PDB file of C-alpha atoms in Angstrom:
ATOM      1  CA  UNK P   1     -21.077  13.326 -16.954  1.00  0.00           C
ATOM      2  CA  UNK P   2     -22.217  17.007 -17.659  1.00  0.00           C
ATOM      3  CA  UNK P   3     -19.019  18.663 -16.883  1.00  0.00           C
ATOM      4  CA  UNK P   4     -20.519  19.796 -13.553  1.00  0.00           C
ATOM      5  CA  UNK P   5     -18.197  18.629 -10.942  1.00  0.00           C
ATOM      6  CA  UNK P   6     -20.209  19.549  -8.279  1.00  0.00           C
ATOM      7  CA  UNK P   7     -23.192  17.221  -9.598  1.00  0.00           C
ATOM      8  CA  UNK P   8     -19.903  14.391 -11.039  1.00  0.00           C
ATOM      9  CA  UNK P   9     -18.402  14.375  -7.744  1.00  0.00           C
ATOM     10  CA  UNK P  10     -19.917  10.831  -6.712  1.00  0.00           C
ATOM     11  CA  UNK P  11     -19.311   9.125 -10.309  1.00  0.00           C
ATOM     12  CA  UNK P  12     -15.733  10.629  -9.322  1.00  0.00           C
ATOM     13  CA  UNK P  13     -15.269   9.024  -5.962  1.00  0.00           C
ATOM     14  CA  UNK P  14     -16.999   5.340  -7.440  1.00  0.00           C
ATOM     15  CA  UNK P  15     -14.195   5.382 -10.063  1.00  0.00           C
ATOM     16  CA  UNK P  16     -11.488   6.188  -7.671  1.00  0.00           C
ATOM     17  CA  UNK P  17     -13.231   3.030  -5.619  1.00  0.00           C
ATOM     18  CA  UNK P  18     -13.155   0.834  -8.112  1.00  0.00           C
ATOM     19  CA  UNK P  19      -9.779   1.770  -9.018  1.00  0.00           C
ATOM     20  CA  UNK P  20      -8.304   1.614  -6.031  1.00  0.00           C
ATOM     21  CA  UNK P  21     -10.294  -1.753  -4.902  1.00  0.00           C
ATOM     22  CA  UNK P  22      -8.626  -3.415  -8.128  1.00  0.00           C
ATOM     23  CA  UNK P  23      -4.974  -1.565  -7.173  1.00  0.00           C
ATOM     24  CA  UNK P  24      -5.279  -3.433  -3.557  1.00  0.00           C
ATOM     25  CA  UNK P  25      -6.667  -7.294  -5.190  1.00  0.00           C
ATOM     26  CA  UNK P  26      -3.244  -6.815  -7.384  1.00  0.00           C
ATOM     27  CA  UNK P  27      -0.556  -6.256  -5.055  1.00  0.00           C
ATOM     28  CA  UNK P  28      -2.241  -8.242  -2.666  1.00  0.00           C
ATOM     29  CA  UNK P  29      -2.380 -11.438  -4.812  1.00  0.00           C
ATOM     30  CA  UNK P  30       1.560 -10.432  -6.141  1.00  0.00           C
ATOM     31  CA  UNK P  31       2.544 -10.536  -2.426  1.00  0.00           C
ATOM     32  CA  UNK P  32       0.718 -14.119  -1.848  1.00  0.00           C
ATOM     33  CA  UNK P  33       2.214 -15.275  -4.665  1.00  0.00           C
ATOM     34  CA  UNK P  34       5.755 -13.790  -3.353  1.00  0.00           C
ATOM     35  CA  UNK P  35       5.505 -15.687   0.037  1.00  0.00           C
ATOM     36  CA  UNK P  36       4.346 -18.730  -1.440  1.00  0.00           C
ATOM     37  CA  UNK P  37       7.106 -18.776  -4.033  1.00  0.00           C
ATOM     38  CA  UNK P  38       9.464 -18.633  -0.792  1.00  0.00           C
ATOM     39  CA  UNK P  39       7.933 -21.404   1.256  1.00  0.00           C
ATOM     40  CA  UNK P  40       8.191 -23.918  -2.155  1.00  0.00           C
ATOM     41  CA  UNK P  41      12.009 -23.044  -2.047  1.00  0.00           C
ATOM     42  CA  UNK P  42      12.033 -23.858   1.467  1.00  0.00           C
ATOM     43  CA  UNK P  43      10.306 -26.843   1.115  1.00  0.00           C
ATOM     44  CA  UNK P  44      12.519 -27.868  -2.079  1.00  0.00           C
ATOM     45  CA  UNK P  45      15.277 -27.153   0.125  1.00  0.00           C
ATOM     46  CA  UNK P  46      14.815 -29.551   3.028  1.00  0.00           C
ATOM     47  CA  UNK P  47      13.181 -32.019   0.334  1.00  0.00           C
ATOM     48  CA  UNK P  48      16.916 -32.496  -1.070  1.00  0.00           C
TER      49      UNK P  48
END
């Protein structure tokens, strides 16, 4: 990191990776665990 952000730029773009990479294993788990939340009901449901 010398301040340079024309020699920074990659160490830029591999945070904004990483970042983003952790951003998309988030909300992706969340929404599995959304739709698997609604099949249990379903299958409570018909189990009653």
């Amino acid at each position: 990191m010398t301040g340079n952000l024309a020699q920074d730029w990659p160490v830029y773009v591999l945070l904004g990776a990483v970042a983003f990479f952790f951003i998309y294993i988030i909300v992706k788990s969340n929404l599995q665990d959304r739709k698997n939340k609604k099949i249990q009901k379903k299958e409570q449901n018909q189990n009653e």
